[in-house]
PDB file of C-alpha atoms in Angstrom:
ATOM      1  CA  MET O   1      90.052  97.149  96.135  1.00 86.00           C
ATOM      2  CA  ASN O   2      91.472  95.216  92.993  1.00 93.00           C
ATOM      3  CA  PRO O   3      92.642  91.520  93.549  1.00 96.00           C
ATOM      4  CA  ILE O   4      96.201  92.316  92.893  1.00 96.00           C
ATOM      5  CA  ASP O   5      96.291  95.123  95.227  1.00 96.00           C
ATOM      6  CA  VAL O   6      94.965  92.799  97.967  1.00 96.00           C
ATOM      7  CA  VAL O   7      97.948  89.854  97.517  1.00 97.00           C
ATOM      8  CA  LYS O   8     100.347  93.379  97.099  1.00 97.00           C
ATOM      9  CA  THR O   9      98.962  94.655 100.446  1.00 96.00           C
ATOM     10  CA  GLY O  10      99.236  91.059 102.154  1.00 95.00           C
ATOM     11  CA  ILE O  11     102.505  90.429 101.173  1.00 95.00           C
ATOM     12  CA  SER O  12     103.760  94.009 102.172  1.00 96.00           C
ATOM     13  CA  ALA O  13     102.196  93.332 106.108  1.00 95.00           C
ATOM     14  CA  VAL O  14     104.020  89.700 106.526  1.00 94.00           C
ATOM     15  CA  GLU O  15     107.571  91.317 104.423  1.00 94.00           C
ATOM     16  CA  ASN O  16     107.333  94.404 107.148  1.00 93.00           C
ATOM     17  CA  GLY O  17     106.498  92.070 110.076  1.00 91.00           C
ATOM     18  CA  LYS O  18     102.569  92.883 110.410  1.00 93.00           C
ATOM     19  CA  ILE O  19     101.080  89.590 110.648  1.00 92.00           C
ATOM     20  CA  ASP O  20      98.442  90.500 113.006  1.00 91.00           C
ATOM     21  CA  GLN O  21      97.780  93.189 109.926  1.00 93.00           C
ATOM     22  CA  TYR O  22      98.232  90.718 107.462  1.00 94.00           C
ATOM     23  CA  GLN O  23      96.227  87.865 109.611  1.00 94.00           C
ATOM     24  CA  SER O  24      92.774  90.820 109.245  1.00 94.00           C
ATOM     25  CA  GLN O  25      92.892  90.569 105.176  1.00 96.00           C
ATOM     26  CA  LEU O  26      92.422  86.656 105.307  1.00 97.00           C
ATOM     27  CA  THR O  27      89.332  85.411 105.173  1.00 97.00           C
ATOM     28  CA  ASP O  28      88.650  83.289 108.312  1.00 96.00           C
ATOM     29  CA  ASP O  29      88.809  80.066 106.333  1.00 97.00           C
ATOM     30  CA  MET O  30      91.420  80.409 104.838  1.00 97.00           C
ATOM     31  CA  VAL O  31      93.083  77.407 102.927  1.00 96.00           C
ATOM     32  CA  PHE O  32      96.935  77.520 102.270  1.00 94.00           C
ATOM     33  CA  ALA O  33      98.240  74.402 100.323  1.00 91.00           C
ATOM     34  CA  GLY O  34     101.120  73.017  98.183  1.00 84.00           C
ATOM     35  CA  PRO O  35     104.780  73.869  99.719  1.00 73.00           C
ATOM     36  CA  VAL O  36     103.286  72.078 103.066  1.00 73.00           C
ATOM     37  CA  PRO O  37     103.007  68.851 103.779  1.00 69.00           C
ATOM     38  CA  GLN O  38      99.603  69.323 103.942  1.00 80.00           C
ATOM     39  CA  PRO O  39      96.698  72.091 103.574  1.00 89.00           C
ATOM     40  CA  VAL O  40      96.557  74.380 106.341  1.00 90.00           C
ATOM     41  CA  GLY O  41      93.795  76.542 107.762  1.00 94.00           C
ATOM     42  CA  LYS O  42      93.999  80.319 108.496  1.00 95.00           C
ATOM     43  CA  ARG O  43      95.463  79.766 112.396  1.00 94.00           C
ATOM     44  CA  GLU O  44      98.171  77.444 111.399  1.00 92.00           C
ATOM     45  CA  PHE O  45      98.997  79.651 108.623  1.00 92.00           C
ATOM     46  CA  ILE O  46      99.345  82.771 110.921  1.00 94.00           C
ATOM     47  CA  GLY O  47     101.746  80.761 113.240  1.00 92.00           C
ATOM     48  CA  LEU O  48     103.612  79.689 110.249  1.00 91.00           C
ATOM     49  CA  GLN O  49     104.222  82.764 108.785  1.00 93.00           C
ATOM     50  CA  LYS O  50     104.889  84.031 112.449  1.00 95.00           C
ATOM     51  CA  ALA O  51     108.020  81.137 113.409  1.00 95.00           C
ATOM     52  CA  LEU O  52     108.931  82.178 109.312  1.00 95.00           C
ATOM     53  CA  THR O  53     109.648  86.092 110.095  1.00 95.00           C
ATOM     54  CA  GLU O  54     110.447  85.527 114.170  1.00 96.00           C
ATOM     55  CA  ALA O  55     113.610  83.186 112.348  1.00 97.00           C
ATOM     56  CA  MET O  56     114.104  85.422 109.558  1.00 97.00           C
ATOM     57  CA  PRO O  57     113.667  88.913 109.903  1.00 96.00           C
ATOM     58  CA  ASP O  58     114.740  89.244 106.334  1.00 97.00           C
ATOM     59  CA  TRP O  59     111.727  86.975 104.796  1.00 97.00           C
ATOM     60  CA  LYS O  60     110.722  88.778 101.694  1.00 97.00           C
ATOM     61  CA  PHE O  61     108.476  86.593  98.827  1.00 96.00           C
ATOM     62  CA  ASN O  62     110.327  88.698  96.366  1.00 97.00           C
ATOM     63  CA  ALA O  63     106.829  88.344  94.222  1.00 97.00           C
ATOM     64  CA  THR O  64     107.134  89.453  90.380  1.00 97.00           C
ATOM     65  CA  ASP O  65     104.403  89.424  87.660  1.00 97.00           C
ATOM     66  CA  TYR O  66     101.189  89.784  88.932  1.00 98.00           C
ATOM     67  CA  ARG O  67      97.999  88.609  86.608  1.00 97.00           C
ATOM     68  CA  GLN O  68      94.250  88.595  87.578  1.00 97.00           C
ATOM     69  CA  MET O  69      92.335  86.404  86.498  1.00 96.00           C
ATOM     70  CA  GLY O  70      88.439  86.947  88.139  1.00 95.00           C
ATOM     71  CA  ASP O  71      88.707  85.960  91.334  1.00 96.00           C
ATOM     72  CA  LYS O  72      92.467  84.848  91.415  1.00 97.00           C
ATOM     73  CA  VAL O  73      95.825  86.569  91.844  1.00 98.00           C
ATOM     74  CA  SER O  74      99.279  85.046  90.111  1.00 98.00           C
ATOM     75  CA  ALA O  75     102.453  85.844  91.130  1.00 98.00           C
ATOM     76  CA  MET O  76     105.924  84.200  90.994  1.00 97.00           C
ATOM     77  CA  VAL O  77     106.910  83.809  94.507  1.00 96.00           C
ATOM     78  CA  GLN O  78     111.102  83.837  95.177  1.00 96.00           C
ATOM     79  CA  ILE O  79     111.605  82.931  99.091  1.00 96.00           C
ATOM     80  CA  THR O  80     114.454  84.359 100.568  1.00 97.00           C
ATOM     81  CA  GLY O  81     116.127  85.270 104.491  1.00 97.00           C
ATOM     82  CA  THR O  82     118.659  84.409 107.099  1.00 98.00           C
ATOM     83  CA  GLN O  83     118.165  82.674 109.673  1.00 98.00           C
ATOM     84  CA  THR O  84     118.808  84.499 112.971  1.00 98.00           C
ATOM     85  CA  GLY O  85     116.763  83.966 115.270  1.00 97.00           C
ATOM     86  CA  THR O  86     115.467  80.082 116.585  1.00 97.00           C
ATOM     87  CA  LEU O  87     112.912  78.392 114.104  1.00 97.00           C
ATOM     88  CA  ASN O  88     110.000  77.125 115.927  1.00 94.00           C
ATOM     89  CA  LEU O  89     107.889  75.838 112.888  1.00 89.00           C
ATOM     90  CA  PRO O  90     104.313  74.750 114.787  1.00 85.00           C
ATOM     91  CA  MET O  91     104.806  71.543 112.870  1.00 80.00           C
ATOM     92  CA  PRO O  92     104.257  67.619 114.542  1.00 79.00           C
ATOM     93  CA  GLY O  93     107.112  66.529 115.527  1.00 80.00           C
ATOM     94  CA  MET O  94     109.861  69.434 114.717  1.00 85.00           C
ATOM     95  CA  LYS O  95     112.160  70.882 117.694  1.00 92.00           C
ATOM     96  CA  PRO O  96     113.341  74.375 117.815  1.00 95.00           C
ATOM     97  CA  ILE O  97     116.196  74.895 115.423  1.00 96.00           C
ATOM     98  CA  PRO O  98     118.622  77.122 116.458  1.00 97.00           C
ATOM     99  CA  PRO O  99     119.873  79.999 114.518  1.00 97.00           C
ATOM    100  CA  THR O 100     121.778  78.933 111.359  1.00 96.00           C
ATOM    101  CA  GLY O 101     123.077  82.120 110.167  1.00 97.00           C
ATOM    102  CA  LYS O 102     122.400  80.586 106.633  1.00 97.00           C
ATOM    103  CA  HIS O 103     120.807  82.209 103.609  1.00 98.00           C
ATOM    104  CA  VAL O 104     117.829  80.727 102.322  1.00 97.00           C
ATOM    105  CA  SER O 105     116.945  81.478  98.226  1.00 98.00           C
ATOM    106  CA  LEU O 106     114.382  79.145  97.043  1.00 96.00           C
ATOM    107  CA  PRO O 107     113.669  78.882  92.792  1.00 96.00           C
ATOM    108  CA  PRO O 108     110.535  80.680  91.868  1.00 96.00           C
ATOM    109  CA  GLN O 109     107.011  79.654  92.123  1.00 95.00           C
ATOM    110  CA  GLU O 110     103.963  80.413  90.581  1.00 96.00           C
ATOM    111  CA  THR O 111     101.568  80.937  93.571  1.00 96.00           C
ATOM    112  CA  ILE O 112      98.010  81.520  93.257  1.00 97.00           C
ATOM    113  CA  PHE O 113      95.784  84.021  95.719  1.00 98.00           C
ATOM    114  CA  THR O 114      92.105  83.604  95.245  1.00 98.00           C
ATOM    115  CA  ILE O 115      90.331  86.235  96.598  1.00 97.00           C
ATOM    116  CA  LYS O 116      87.283  87.024  98.771  1.00 97.00           C
ATOM    117  CA  GLY O 117      85.850  90.222  98.662  1.00 91.00           C
ATOM    118  CA  ASP O 118      88.633  92.116 100.182  1.00 94.00           C
ATOM    119  CA  LYS O 119      90.104  89.324 101.873  1.00 97.00           C
ATOM    120  CA  ILE O 120      92.835  86.304 100.531  1.00 98.00           C
ATOM    121  CA  ALA O 121      90.990  82.871 101.101  1.00 98.00           C
ATOM    122  CA  ARG O 122      93.708  80.305  99.547  1.00 97.00           C
ATOM    123  CA  ILE O 123      97.388  80.858  98.500  1.00 97.00           C
ATOM    124  CA  GLU O 124      98.128  77.347  96.947  1.00 95.00           C
ATOM    125  CA  ALA O 125     101.336  76.905  94.726  1.00 92.00           C
ATOM    126  CA  ALA O 126     102.627  73.152  93.512  1.00 88.00           C
ATOM    127  CA  ALA O 127     104.210  70.855  95.835  1.00 84.00           C
ATOM    128  CA  ASP O 128     107.527  71.135  95.531  1.00 84.00           C
ATOM    129  CA  PRO O 129     110.808  69.187  97.279  1.00 84.00           C
ATOM    130  CA  ASN O 130     112.961  72.724  96.894  1.00 88.00           C
ATOM    131  CA  ASN O 131     110.274  74.630  98.027  1.00 89.00           C
ATOM    132  CA  GLY O 132     107.923  76.153 100.827  1.00 86.00           C
ATOM    133  CA  VAL O 133     108.865  74.114 104.493  1.00 86.00           C
ATOM    134  CA  PRO O 134     110.561  71.284 102.666  1.00 88.00           C
ATOM    135  CA  GLY O 135     112.761  73.863 101.042  1.00 92.00           C
ATOM    136  CA  ILE O 136     113.596  75.849 103.365  1.00 94.00           C
ATOM    137  CA  LEU O 137     114.086  72.966 105.730  1.00 93.00           C
ATOM    138  CA  HIS O 138     115.988  71.553 103.215  1.00 93.00           C
ATOM    139  CA  GLN O 139     118.093  74.507 102.949  1.00 95.00           C
ATOM    140  CA  LEU O 140     118.603  74.794 106.592  1.00 96.00           C
ATOM    141  CA  GLY O 141     120.019  71.004 106.832  1.00 93.00           C
ATOM    142  CA  VAL O 142     117.737  70.128 108.707  1.00 90.00           C
ATOM    143  CA  PRO O 143     115.825  67.185 108.053  1.00 84.00           C
ATOM    144  CA  LEU O 144     111.748  66.945 107.399  1.00 75.00           C
ATOM    145  CA  PRO O 145     109.567  64.741 110.393  1.00 73.00           C
ATOM    146  CA  PRO O 146     108.426  61.659 109.749  1.00 70.00           C
ATOM    147  CA  MET O 147     104.785  61.846 108.661  1.00 60.00           C
TER     148      MET O 147
END
């Protein structure tokens, strides 16, 4: 599978609620960095994805403009979803967020996926208070817990 197809397959798995399938597409030492308060590993990243997709069943990455550069794939990602379920973010100090019914639409953001073999080894985007977990919480009207 070429690197772009690896990324597209992973994105599709999450958008279709197949988190276990997505987990198998990540290296054991996978790192997610940038749109979270601090970089996290595979276990924490999967916990985050489960929490977000359970709270927002219509979760979409809306990824476009895929480009391959060696073992890296760049895509523009614009996360959307409606919080119809309780959001239980696996973050210290975060209390469950009851359903708000609010629709989240984050600004498009370049995201870089590093591929090793046929698996995703790293996902990184710029830290931006309007994107990622901080952007989602802001749009839901929930403050970030103190770090």
